[in-house]
Amino acid sequence: MSRTHIQSLMDEGRVVVDGSAMKPSHRIEPGALVVVEIPPPPAPGVPAEDIPLEIIFEDADIGVVNKPAGMIVHPGAGGGAGTLVAALLSRYGTTGGLSTIGGPLRPGIVHRLDKETSGVVVIARSDAAHLKLVAEFRDREVAKSYVALLHGAVKGEAGRIELPVARDLRRRSRMTARRREGREARTDWRVLLRLAGFTLIEAGLHTGRTHQIRVHFSALGWPIVGDTLYGAPRQERISAELLPPLGRNFLHAARLAFSHPRTGKRVEFRAPLPEDLVSYLRMIAHATKTEERLIDASLREFL
């Protein structure tokens, strides 16, 4: 087994020492019990599935999709059905219609959104387009804008968060901003609307760390509504009223701008805020006695 493979198992929390996940630099002591979980090898590819997709734009080089919440972008080592990749293979074919650089499990995939995050995803339809898009993401030339509803009254009208993001060593499904050796991460934000106990914001990502927006705002005490992994309750209670569960994170990738890989022209694509998020925001506004016109004004550029 290669060192790279072992490193990936460590990063996934599959190597534990005396029952706890450790950093790769951890020194083993005599008598320690080391357990390595080796998952089954990945399937040779992903079967196509006839899943409807909302296509924002497509040409011979790229596709731009409005991913719904609840859909995983690509399967992990253990497989998985209902992914964006499976839907893309059904639409564009299993050969020639998507880039191959990501391998058989990730054809066309240049970047991703979390399962419970909706919004704009760009897909590479050729290897040449894939390489150019990857370079843009790496050089931070891609503009990414999200809409999120946070718990609490955010201080100020705009700001910047620059906290490093790293894997949480105690809960491997989470990331954390409390480890100094984390990777550099920057999130800019501005307030769109204030409600009693909540703040609607627009967030711009300058780096693309795993769970970055979720981790950054949770670290400051303002978790995203619906994000139970990072401290939000499953249901919101406003005074005596218990709202129904949202069932997802109130986080939506609203805009994505980059240079087209063939023409070099700057292009921007938008996905309107999903109806379930709009309805939930109106429900909170009603419970907090917020005027309807304020909701409409705050959402005008995102519908």
PDB file of C-alpha atoms in Angstrom:
ATOM      1  CA  MET A   1       0.000   0.000   0.000  1.00  0.00           C
ATOM      2  CA  SER A   2       1.414   3.390  -1.003  1.00  0.00           C
ATOM      3  CA  ARG A   3       2.208   6.168   1.470  1.00  0.00           C
ATOM      4  CA  THR A   4      -0.316   8.356  -0.360  1.00  0.00           C
ATOM      5  CA  HIS A   5      -3.059   5.778   0.182  1.00  0.00           C
ATOM      6  CA  ILE A   6      -2.187   5.468   3.867  1.00  0.00           C
ATOM      7  CA  GLN A   7      -2.178   9.263   4.173  1.00  0.00           C
ATOM      8  CA  SER A   8      -5.669   9.406   2.646  1.00  0.00           C
ATOM      9  CA  LEU A   9      -6.889   6.770   5.122  1.00  0.00           C
ATOM     10  CA  MET A  10      -5.524   8.929   7.965  1.00  0.00           C
ATOM     11  CA  ASP A  11      -7.240  12.023   6.568  1.00  0.00           C
ATOM     12  CA  GLU A  12     -10.526  10.106   6.492  1.00  0.00           C
ATOM     13  CA  GLY A  13     -10.128   9.020  10.122  1.00  0.00           C
ATOM     14  CA  ARG A  14      -9.642   5.347   9.215  1.00  0.00           C
ATOM     15  CA  VAL A  15      -6.375   4.988  11.190  1.00  0.00           C
ATOM     16  CA  VAL A  16      -6.807   5.173  14.968  1.00  0.00           C
ATOM     17  CA  VAL A  17      -4.365   4.761  17.829  1.00  0.00           C
ATOM     18  CA  ASP A  18      -5.838   3.431  21.080  1.00  0.00           C
ATOM     19  CA  GLY A  19      -9.301   4.379  19.837  1.00  0.00           C
ATOM     20  CA  SER A  20      -8.515   7.954  18.693  1.00  0.00           C
ATOM     21  CA  ALA A  21      -7.642   9.436  15.308  1.00  0.00           C
ATOM     22  CA  MET A  22      -4.191  10.994  15.380  1.00  0.00           C
ATOM     23  CA  LYS A  23      -2.146  13.325  13.193  1.00  0.00           C
ATOM     24  CA  PRO A  24       0.193  11.582  10.745  1.00  0.00           C
ATOM     25  CA  SER A  25       3.120  12.985  12.777  1.00  0.00           C
ATOM     26  CA  HIS A  26       1.985  11.180  15.955  1.00  0.00           C
ATOM     27  CA  ARG A  27       4.750   9.049  17.475  1.00  0.00           C
ATOM     28  CA  ILE A  28       3.691   5.506  18.324  1.00  0.00           C
ATOM     29  CA  GLU A  29       4.553   4.295  21.836  1.00  0.00           C
ATOM     30  CA  PRO A  30       5.258   0.667  22.806  1.00  0.00           C
ATOM     31  CA  GLY A  31       2.022  -1.180  23.579  1.00  0.00           C
ATOM     32  CA  ALA A  32      -0.204   1.130  21.484  1.00  0.00           C
ATOM     33  CA  LEU A  33      -3.008  -0.497  19.504  1.00  0.00           C
ATOM     34  CA  VAL A  34      -3.189   0.757  15.913  1.00  0.00           C
ATOM     35  CA  VAL A  35      -6.304  -0.106  13.911  1.00  0.00           C
ATOM     36  CA  VAL A  36      -6.456   0.529  10.160  1.00  0.00           C
ATOM     37  CA  GLU A  37      -9.807   0.353   8.374  1.00  0.00           C
ATOM     38  CA  ILE A  38      -9.317  -0.417   4.682  1.00  0.00           C
ATOM     39  CA  PRO A  39     -12.496   0.253   2.679  1.00  0.00           C
ATOM     40  CA  PRO A  40     -13.403  -1.855  -0.346  1.00  0.00           C
ATOM     41  CA  PRO A  41     -11.850  -0.715  -3.637  1.00  0.00           C
ATOM     42  CA  PRO A  42     -13.943   1.747  -5.634  1.00  0.00           C
ATOM     43  CA  ALA A  43     -16.123   0.501  -8.411  1.00  0.00           C
ATOM     44  CA  PRO A  44     -14.580   0.853 -11.888  1.00  0.00           C
ATOM     45  CA  GLY A  45     -17.048   3.578 -12.754  1.00  0.00           C
ATOM     46  CA  VAL A  46     -20.424   5.147 -12.021  1.00  0.00           C
ATOM     47  CA  PRO A  47     -23.545   3.811 -13.743  1.00  0.00           C
ATOM     48  CA  ALA A  48     -25.621   6.458 -15.502  1.00  0.00           C
ATOM     49  CA  GLU A  49     -28.969   7.293 -13.921  1.00  0.00           C
ATOM     50  CA  ASP A  50     -31.833   9.129 -15.577  1.00  0.00           C
ATOM     51  CA  ILE A  51     -32.112  11.927 -13.015  1.00  0.00           C
ATOM     52  CA  PRO A  52     -33.544  15.287 -14.134  1.00  0.00           C
ATOM     53  CA  LEU A  53     -31.090  18.190 -13.977  1.00  0.00           C
ATOM     54  CA  GLU A  54     -31.653  21.944 -14.132  1.00  0.00           C
ATOM     55  CA  ILE A  55     -29.160  23.071 -16.771  1.00  0.00           C
ATOM     56  CA  ILE A  56     -28.302  26.767 -16.586  1.00  0.00           C
ATOM     57  CA  PHE A  57     -25.911  26.711 -19.572  1.00  0.00           C
ATOM     58  CA  GLU A  58     -24.070  24.211 -21.747  1.00  0.00           C
ATOM     59  CA  ASP A  59     -21.806  24.157 -24.769  1.00  0.00           C
ATOM     60  CA  ALA A  60     -19.068  21.858 -26.086  1.00  0.00           C
ATOM     61  CA  ASP A  61     -16.664  22.869 -23.271  1.00  0.00           C
ATOM     62  CA  ILE A  62     -18.688  23.299 -20.096  1.00  0.00           C
ATOM     63  CA  GLY A  63     -22.004  22.628 -18.450  1.00  0.00           C
ATOM     64  CA  VAL A  64     -23.458  24.727 -15.635  1.00  0.00           C
ATOM     65  CA  VAL A  65     -25.949  23.007 -13.340  1.00  0.00           C
ATOM     66  CA  ASN A  66     -28.209  24.186 -10.522  1.00  0.00           C
ATOM     67  CA  LYS A  67     -27.597  21.324  -8.062  1.00  0.00           C
ATOM     68  CA  PRO A  68     -30.485  20.620  -5.677  1.00  0.00           C
ATOM     69  CA  ALA A  69     -29.969  20.104  -1.954  1.00  0.00           C
ATOM     70  CA  GLY A  70     -29.783  16.428  -1.014  1.00  0.00           C
ATOM     71  CA  MET A  71     -27.721  15.411  -4.056  1.00  0.00           C
ATOM     72  CA  ILE A  72     -24.099  14.272  -3.629  1.00  0.00           C
ATOM     73  CA  VAL A  73     -21.783  15.517  -6.379  1.00  0.00           C
ATOM     74  CA  HIS A  74     -19.823  12.280  -6.806  1.00  0.00           C
ATOM     75  CA  PRO A  75     -19.777   8.877  -5.072  1.00  0.00           C
ATOM     76  CA  GLY A  76     -17.105   7.984  -2.534  1.00  0.00           C
ATOM     77  CA  ALA A  77     -15.085   4.801  -2.372  1.00  0.00           C
ATOM     78  CA  GLY A  78     -18.141   2.881  -1.259  1.00  0.00           C
ATOM     79  CA  GLY A  79     -20.208   3.983  -4.261  1.00  0.00           C
ATOM     80  CA  GLY A  80     -23.613   5.567  -3.957  1.00  0.00           C
ATOM     81  CA  ALA A  81     -26.631   6.202  -6.147  1.00  0.00           C
ATOM     82  CA  GLY A  82     -28.405   9.407  -7.087  1.00  0.00           C
ATOM     83  CA  THR A  83     -25.261  11.480  -7.569  1.00  0.00           C
ATOM     84  CA  LEU A  84     -24.704  14.440  -9.870  1.00  0.00           C
ATOM     85  CA  VAL A  85     -22.115  12.354 -11.749  1.00  0.00           C
ATOM     86  CA  ALA A  86     -24.695   9.640 -12.470  1.00  0.00           C
ATOM     87  CA  ALA A  87     -27.110  12.255 -13.804  1.00  0.00           C
ATOM     88  CA  LEU A  88     -24.393  13.861 -15.947  1.00  0.00           C
ATOM     89  CA  LEU A  89     -23.439  10.504 -17.470  1.00  0.00           C
ATOM     90  CA  SER A  90     -27.071   9.965 -18.426  1.00  0.00           C
ATOM     91  CA  ARG A  91     -27.242  13.373 -20.103  1.00  0.00           C
ATOM     92  CA  TYR A  92     -23.854  13.541 -21.818  1.00  0.00           C
ATOM     93  CA  GLY A  93     -23.032   9.874 -22.312  1.00  0.00           C
ATOM     94  CA  THR A  94     -20.444   7.619 -20.737  1.00  0.00           C
ATOM     95  CA  THR A  95     -17.735   8.307 -23.347  1.00  0.00           C
ATOM     96  CA  GLY A  96     -16.622  11.594 -24.833  1.00  0.00           C
ATOM     97  CA  GLY A  97     -19.191  13.868 -23.236  1.00  0.00           C
ATOM     98  CA  LEU A  98     -17.297  14.707 -20.021  1.00  0.00           C
ATOM     99  CA  SER A  99     -13.674  15.282 -19.047  1.00  0.00           C
ATOM    100  CA  THR A 100     -11.756  12.228 -17.865  1.00  0.00           C
ATOM    101  CA  ILE A 101      -9.144  13.905 -15.651  1.00  0.00           C
ATOM    102  CA  GLY A 102     -11.129  13.250 -12.464  1.00  0.00           C
ATOM    103  CA  GLY A 103     -11.090   9.501 -13.093  1.00  0.00           C
ATOM    104  CA  PRO A 104     -14.019   7.072 -13.416  1.00  0.00           C
ATOM    105  CA  LEU A 105     -15.746   8.240 -10.227  1.00  0.00           C
ATOM    106  CA  ARG A 106     -15.571  11.976 -11.027  1.00  0.00           C
ATOM    107  CA  PRO A 107     -15.954  12.538 -14.776  1.00  0.00           C
ATOM    108  CA  GLY A 108     -16.402  16.239 -15.485  1.00  0.00           C
ATOM    109  CA  ILE A 109     -16.156  17.274 -11.838  1.00  0.00           C
ATOM    110  CA  VAL A 110     -13.996  20.370 -11.265  1.00  0.00           C
ATOM    111  CA  HIS A 111     -15.349  21.454  -7.861  1.00  0.00           C
ATOM    112  CA  ARG A 112     -18.192  20.421  -5.598  1.00  0.00           C
ATOM    113  CA  LEU A 113     -20.895  21.571  -3.206  1.00  0.00           C
ATOM    114  CA  ASP A 114     -21.831  19.829   0.034  1.00  0.00           C
ATOM    115  CA  LYS A 115     -24.785  17.451  -0.163  1.00  0.00           C
ATOM    116  CA  GLU A 116     -27.197  19.809   1.612  1.00  0.00           C
ATOM    117  CA  THR A 117     -26.007  22.922  -0.253  1.00  0.00           C
ATOM    118  CA  SER A 118     -27.804  23.883  -3.460  1.00  0.00           C
ATOM    119  CA  GLY A 119     -26.695  26.069  -6.332  1.00  0.00           C
ATOM    120  CA  VAL A 120     -24.321  26.640  -9.237  1.00  0.00           C
ATOM    121  CA  VAL A 121     -21.795  23.971 -10.251  1.00  0.00           C
ATOM    122  CA  VAL A 122     -19.647  24.143 -13.398  1.00  0.00           C
ATOM    123  CA  ILE A 123     -18.819  20.899 -15.216  1.00  0.00           C
ATOM    124  CA  ALA A 124     -15.923  20.311 -17.646  1.00  0.00           C
ATOM    125  CA  ARG A 125     -16.898  18.549 -20.867  1.00  0.00           C
ATOM    126  CA  SER A 126     -13.349  18.185 -22.190  1.00  0.00           C
ATOM    127  CA  ASP A 127      -9.939  17.599 -20.629  1.00  0.00           C
ATOM    128  CA  ALA A 128      -8.663  20.921 -22.009  1.00  0.00           C
ATOM    129  CA  ALA A 129     -11.549  22.799 -20.378  1.00  0.00           C
ATOM    130  CA  HIS A 130     -11.021  20.864 -17.147  1.00  0.00           C
ATOM    131  CA  LEU A 131      -7.350  21.879 -16.885  1.00  0.00           C
ATOM    132  CA  LYS A 132      -8.125  25.553 -17.485  1.00  0.00           C
ATOM    133  CA  LEU A 133     -10.938  25.590 -14.932  1.00  0.00           C
ATOM    134  CA  VAL A 134      -8.794  23.837 -12.325  1.00  0.00           C
ATOM    135  CA  ALA A 135      -6.100  26.481 -12.869  1.00  0.00           C
ATOM    136  CA  GLU A 136      -8.669  29.257 -12.349  1.00  0.00           C
ATOM    137  CA  PHE A 137      -9.884  27.721  -9.097  1.00  0.00           C
ATOM    138  CA  ARG A 138      -6.286  27.197  -7.947  1.00  0.00           C
ATOM    139  CA  ASP A 139      -5.309  30.784  -8.777  1.00  0.00           C
ATOM    140  CA  ARG A 140      -8.470  32.088  -7.047  1.00  0.00           C
ATOM    141  CA  GLU A 141      -9.790  33.721 -10.180  1.00  0.00           C
ATOM    142  CA  VAL A 142     -13.245  32.173  -9.799  1.00  0.00           C
ATOM    143  CA  ALA A 143     -15.788  34.363  -7.987  1.00  0.00           C
ATOM    144  CA  LYS A 144     -18.152  32.354  -5.756  1.00  0.00           C
ATOM    145  CA  SER A 145     -21.101  33.949  -3.979  1.00  0.00           C
ATOM    146  CA  TYR A 146     -23.442  32.243  -1.490  1.00  0.00           C
ATOM    147  CA  VAL A 147     -26.592  33.200   0.404  1.00  0.00           C
ATOM    148  CA  ALA A 148     -26.878  31.952   3.995  1.00  0.00           C
ATOM    149  CA  LEU A 149     -29.198  32.476   6.951  1.00  0.00           C
ATOM    150  CA  LEU A 150     -27.287  32.586  10.238  1.00  0.00           C
ATOM    151  CA  HIS A 151     -28.305  32.220  13.847  1.00  0.00           C
ATOM    152  CA  GLY A 152     -27.747  35.348  15.897  1.00  0.00           C
ATOM    153  CA  ALA A 153     -27.188  39.046  15.286  1.00  0.00           C
ATOM    154  CA  VAL A 154     -23.996  39.367  13.250  1.00  0.00           C
ATOM    155  CA  LYS A 155     -21.855  42.298  14.316  1.00  0.00           C
ATOM    156  CA  GLY A 156     -21.344  44.926  11.637  1.00  0.00           C
ATOM    157  CA  GLU A 157     -22.713  45.210   8.121  1.00  0.00           C
ATOM    158  CA  ALA A 158     -19.805  43.543   6.305  1.00  0.00           C
ATOM    159  CA  GLY A 159     -16.569  41.819   7.186  1.00  0.00           C
ATOM    160  CA  ARG A 160     -13.907  39.237   6.479  1.00  0.00           C
ATOM    161  CA  ILE A 161     -13.154  35.951   8.247  1.00  0.00           C
ATOM    162  CA  GLU A 162      -9.621  34.577   7.968  1.00  0.00           C
ATOM    163  CA  LEU A 163      -9.490  31.482  10.155  1.00  0.00           C
ATOM    164  CA  PRO A 164      -7.545  28.371   9.086  1.00  0.00           C
ATOM    165  CA  VAL A 165      -9.653  25.291   8.359  1.00  0.00           C
ATOM    166  CA  ALA A 166      -8.547  21.763   9.255  1.00  0.00           C
ATOM    167  CA  ARG A 167     -10.035  18.327   9.871  1.00  0.00           C
ATOM    168  CA  ASP A 168     -11.524  17.915  13.347  1.00  0.00           C
ATOM    169  CA  LEU A 169      -9.461  15.136  14.926  1.00  0.00           C
ATOM    170  CA  ARG A 170     -12.237  14.115  17.318  1.00  0.00           C
ATOM    171  CA  ARG A 171     -15.140  14.090  14.841  1.00  0.00           C
ATOM    172  CA  ARG A 172     -13.786  13.251  11.417  1.00  0.00           C
ATOM    173  CA  SER A 173     -16.983  14.226   9.591  1.00  0.00           C
ATOM    174  CA  ARG A 174     -16.408  17.820  10.696  1.00  0.00           C
ATOM    175  CA  MET A 175     -13.882  20.526   9.973  1.00  0.00           C
ATOM    176  CA  THR A 176     -12.654  23.010  12.568  1.00  0.00           C
ATOM    177  CA  ALA A 177     -11.155  26.500  12.768  1.00  0.00           C
ATOM    178  CA  ARG A 178      -9.448  25.778  16.094  1.00  0.00           C
ATOM    179  CA  ARG A 179      -6.293  24.081  14.827  1.00  0.00           C
ATOM    180  CA  ARG A 180      -3.451  26.478  14.053  1.00  0.00           C
ATOM    181  CA  GLU A 181      -2.004  24.119  11.462  1.00  0.00           C
ATOM    182  CA  GLY A 182      -5.165  24.339   9.327  1.00  0.00           C
ATOM    183  CA  ARG A 183      -5.154  25.551   5.733  1.00  0.00           C
ATOM    184  CA  GLU A 184      -5.550  29.247   4.959  1.00  0.00           C
ATOM    185  CA  ALA A 185      -9.179  30.223   4.372  1.00  0.00           C
ATOM    186  CA  ARG A 186     -10.922  33.538   3.680  1.00  0.00           C
ATOM    187  CA  THR A 187     -14.635  34.369   3.607  1.00  0.00           C
ATOM    188  CA  ASP A 188     -15.975  37.875   2.916  1.00  0.00           C
ATOM    189  CA  TRP A 189     -19.548  38.690   3.845  1.00  0.00           C
ATOM    190  CA  ARG A 190     -22.204  41.410   3.869  1.00  0.00           C
ATOM    191  CA  VAL A 191     -25.566  41.621   5.602  1.00  0.00           C
ATOM    192  CA  LEU A 192     -28.689  41.426   3.440  1.00  0.00           C
ATOM    193  CA  LEU A 193     -31.367  41.422   6.156  1.00  0.00           C
ATOM    194  CA  ARG A 194     -31.692  41.301   9.928  1.00  0.00           C
ATOM    195  CA  LEU A 195     -34.518  39.475  11.666  1.00  0.00           C
ATOM    196  CA  ALA A 196     -34.992  38.948  15.389  1.00  0.00           C
ATOM    197  CA  GLY A 197     -32.398  36.293  16.217  1.00  0.00           C
ATOM    198  CA  PHE A 198     -31.255  35.727  12.610  1.00  0.00           C
ATOM    199  CA  THR A 199     -29.109  37.399   9.939  1.00  0.00           C
ATOM    200  CA  LEU A 200     -29.349  36.827   6.186  1.00  0.00           C
ATOM    201  CA  ILE A 201     -25.982  37.342   4.491  1.00  0.00           C
ATOM    202  CA  GLU A 202     -24.179  37.056   1.184  1.00  0.00           C
ATOM    203  CA  ALA A 203     -20.781  35.356   1.503  1.00  0.00           C
ATOM    204  CA  GLY A 204     -17.942  35.412  -1.006  1.00  0.00           C
ATOM    205  CA  LEU A 205     -15.363  32.619  -0.992  1.00  0.00           C
ATOM    206  CA  HIS A 206     -11.745  33.428  -1.816  1.00  0.00           C
ATOM    207  CA  THR A 207     -10.613  29.920  -0.923  1.00  0.00           C
ATOM    208  CA  GLY A 208     -12.458  26.640  -1.302  1.00  0.00           C
ATOM    209  CA  ARG A 209     -11.874  24.654   1.866  1.00  0.00           C
ATOM    210  CA  THR A 210     -14.212  21.849   2.868  1.00  0.00           C
ATOM    211  CA  HIS A 211     -17.262  23.230   4.752  1.00  0.00           C
ATOM    212  CA  GLN A 212     -15.545  26.651   4.794  1.00  0.00           C
ATOM    213  CA  ILE A 213     -18.587  28.921   5.180  1.00  0.00           C
ATOM    214  CA  ARG A 214     -20.203  26.547   7.664  1.00  0.00           C
ATOM    215  CA  VAL A 215     -17.037  26.296   9.777  1.00  0.00           C
ATOM    216  CA  HIS A 216     -16.217  30.013   9.708  1.00  0.00           C
ATOM    217  CA  PHE A 217     -19.588  31.263  10.904  1.00  0.00           C
ATOM    218  CA  SER A 218     -20.027  28.465  13.420  1.00  0.00           C
ATOM    219  CA  ALA A 219     -16.614  29.337  14.898  1.00  0.00           C
ATOM    220  CA  LEU A 220     -17.869  32.887  15.524  1.00  0.00           C
ATOM    221  CA  GLY A 221     -21.077  31.662  17.171  1.00  0.00           C
ATOM    222  CA  TRP A 222     -23.376  32.163  14.160  1.00  0.00           C
ATOM    223  CA  PRO A 223     -24.104  28.669  12.764  1.00  0.00           C
ATOM    224  CA  ILE A 224     -26.083  28.354   9.548  1.00  0.00           C
ATOM    225  CA  VAL A 225     -29.764  27.587  10.059  1.00  0.00           C
ATOM    226  CA  GLY A 226     -30.394  23.858   9.605  1.00  0.00           C
ATOM    227  CA  ASP A 227     -26.713  22.918   9.912  1.00  0.00           C
ATOM    228  CA  THR A 228     -26.940  20.496  12.832  1.00  0.00           C
ATOM    229  CA  LEU A 229     -23.368  19.261  12.220  1.00  0.00           C
ATOM    230  CA  TYR A 230     -22.054  22.689  13.264  1.00  0.00           C
ATOM    231  CA  GLY A 231     -24.355  23.555  16.139  1.00  0.00           C
ATOM    232  CA  ALA A 232     -27.719  24.600  14.712  1.00  0.00           C
ATOM    233  CA  PRO A 233     -30.875  23.035  16.201  1.00  0.00           C
ATOM    234  CA  ARG A 234     -32.921  20.638  14.091  1.00  0.00           C
ATOM    235  CA  GLN A 235     -35.966  22.866  14.564  1.00  0.00           C
ATOM    236  CA  GLU A 236     -36.202  26.584  15.170  1.00  0.00           C
ATOM    237  CA  ARG A 237     -38.248  27.931  18.076  1.00  0.00           C
ATOM    238  CA  ILE A 238     -39.339  31.557  17.875  1.00  0.00           C
ATOM    239  CA  SER A 239     -41.046  32.621  21.090  1.00  0.00           C
ATOM    240  CA  ALA A 240     -43.682  29.932  21.625  1.00  0.00           C
ATOM    241  CA  GLU A 241     -43.782  28.865  17.969  1.00  0.00           C
ATOM    242  CA  LEU A 242     -41.854  25.746  16.907  1.00  0.00           C
ATOM    243  CA  LEU A 243     -41.153  25.873  13.170  1.00  0.00           C
ATOM    244  CA  PRO A 244     -41.064  22.676  11.095  1.00  0.00           C
ATOM    245  CA  PRO A 245     -37.554  21.314  10.349  1.00  0.00           C
ATOM    246  CA  LEU A 246     -35.937  22.866   7.294  1.00  0.00           C
ATOM    247  CA  GLY A 247     -34.351  19.497   6.484  1.00  0.00           C
ATOM    248  CA  ARG A 248     -31.228  21.037   4.913  1.00  0.00           C
ATOM    249  CA  ASN A 249     -28.702  23.808   5.418  1.00  0.00           C
ATOM    250  CA  PHE A 250     -29.848  27.336   4.587  1.00  0.00           C
ATOM    251  CA  LEU A 251     -26.886  27.734   2.247  1.00  0.00           C
ATOM    252  CA  HIS A 252     -27.120  28.316  -1.512  1.00  0.00           C
ATOM    253  CA  ALA A 253     -24.432  28.916  -4.146  1.00  0.00           C
ATOM    254  CA  ALA A 254     -26.073  31.824  -5.929  1.00  0.00           C
ATOM    255  CA  ARG A 255     -23.372  33.007  -8.364  1.00  0.00           C
ATOM    256  CA  LEU A 256     -20.291  31.660 -10.107  1.00  0.00           C
ATOM    257  CA  ALA A 257     -18.085  33.770 -12.388  1.00  0.00           C
ATOM    258  CA  PHE A 258     -14.983  32.667 -14.318  1.00  0.00           C
ATOM    259  CA  SER A 259     -13.226  32.962 -17.677  1.00  0.00           C
ATOM    260  CA  HIS A 260     -14.643  30.640 -20.315  1.00  0.00           C
ATOM    261  CA  PRO A 261     -11.977  27.982 -20.982  1.00  0.00           C
ATOM    262  CA  ARG A 262     -12.171  28.366 -24.773  1.00  0.00           C
ATOM    263  CA  THR A 263     -12.902  32.055 -25.382  1.00  0.00           C
ATOM    264  CA  GLY A 264     -11.306  33.577 -22.276  1.00  0.00           C
ATOM    265  CA  LYS A 265     -14.392  35.793 -21.924  1.00  0.00           C
ATOM    266  CA  ARG A 266     -15.561  36.433 -18.358  1.00  0.00           C
ATOM    267  CA  VAL A 267     -18.922  34.733 -17.795  1.00  0.00           C
ATOM    268  CA  GLU A 268     -21.248  34.715 -14.793  1.00  0.00           C
ATOM    269  CA  PHE A 269     -24.003  32.239 -13.983  1.00  0.00           C
ATOM    270  CA  ARG A 270     -26.701  32.488 -11.325  1.00  0.00           C
ATOM    271  CA  ALA A 271     -29.079  30.072  -9.637  1.00  0.00           C
ATOM    272  CA  PRO A 272     -32.155  31.616  -8.006  1.00  0.00           C
ATOM    273  CA  LEU A 273     -32.742  30.956  -4.319  1.00  0.00           C
ATOM    274  CA  PRO A 274     -34.786  27.712  -4.094  1.00  0.00           C
ATOM    275  CA  GLU A 275     -38.429  27.974  -3.188  1.00  0.00           C
ATOM    276  CA  ASP A 276     -37.993  25.949   0.009  1.00  0.00           C
ATOM    277  CA  LEU A 277     -35.498  28.514   1.322  1.00  0.00           C
ATOM    278  CA  VAL A 278     -37.643  31.458   0.244  1.00  0.00           C
ATOM    279  CA  SER A 279     -40.695  29.944   1.961  1.00  0.00           C
ATOM    280  CA  TYR A 280     -38.731  29.189   5.117  1.00  0.00           C
ATOM    281  CA  LEU A 281     -37.386  32.739   5.265  1.00  0.00           C
ATOM    282  CA  ARG A 282     -40.919  34.102   4.920  1.00  0.00           C
ATOM    283  CA  MET A 283     -42.030  31.754   7.704  1.00  0.00           C
ATOM    284  CA  ILE A 284     -39.325  33.125  10.004  1.00  0.00           C
ATOM    285  CA  ALA A 285     -40.210  36.667   8.977  1.00  0.00           C
ATOM    286  CA  HIS A 286     -43.850  36.071   9.864  1.00  0.00           C
ATOM    287  CA  ALA A 287     -42.904  34.582  13.247  1.00  0.00           C
ATOM    288  CA  THR A 288     -40.571  37.501  14.004  1.00  0.00           C
ATOM    289  CA  LYS A 289     -43.079  40.074  12.703  1.00  0.00           C
ATOM    290  CA  THR A 290     -40.714  41.305   9.983  1.00  0.00           C
ATOM    291  CA  GLU A 291     -42.351  43.351   7.221  1.00  0.00           C
ATOM    292  CA  GLU A 292     -42.886  41.487   3.936  1.00  0.00           C
ATOM    293  CA  ARG A 293     -41.381  44.316   1.887  1.00  0.00           C
ATOM    294  CA  LEU A 294     -38.049  43.900   3.694  1.00  0.00           C
ATOM    295  CA  ILE A 295     -37.930  40.241   2.674  1.00  0.00           C
ATOM    296  CA  ASP A 296     -38.669  41.126  -0.940  1.00  0.00           C
ATOM    297  CA  ALA A 297     -35.997  43.834  -0.969  1.00  0.00           C
ATOM    298  CA  SER A 298     -33.325  41.562   0.512  1.00  0.00           C
ATOM    299  CA  LEU A 299     -33.995  38.767  -2.015  1.00  0.00           C
ATOM    300  CA  ARG A 300     -34.455  40.922  -5.130  1.00  0.00           C
ATOM    301  CA  GLU A 301     -31.091  40.071  -6.705  1.00  0.00           C
ATOM    302  CA  PHE A 302     -31.296  36.362  -5.787  1.00  0.00           C
ATOM    303  CA  LEU A 303     -34.670  35.338  -7.240  1.00  0.00           C
TER     304      LEU A 303
END
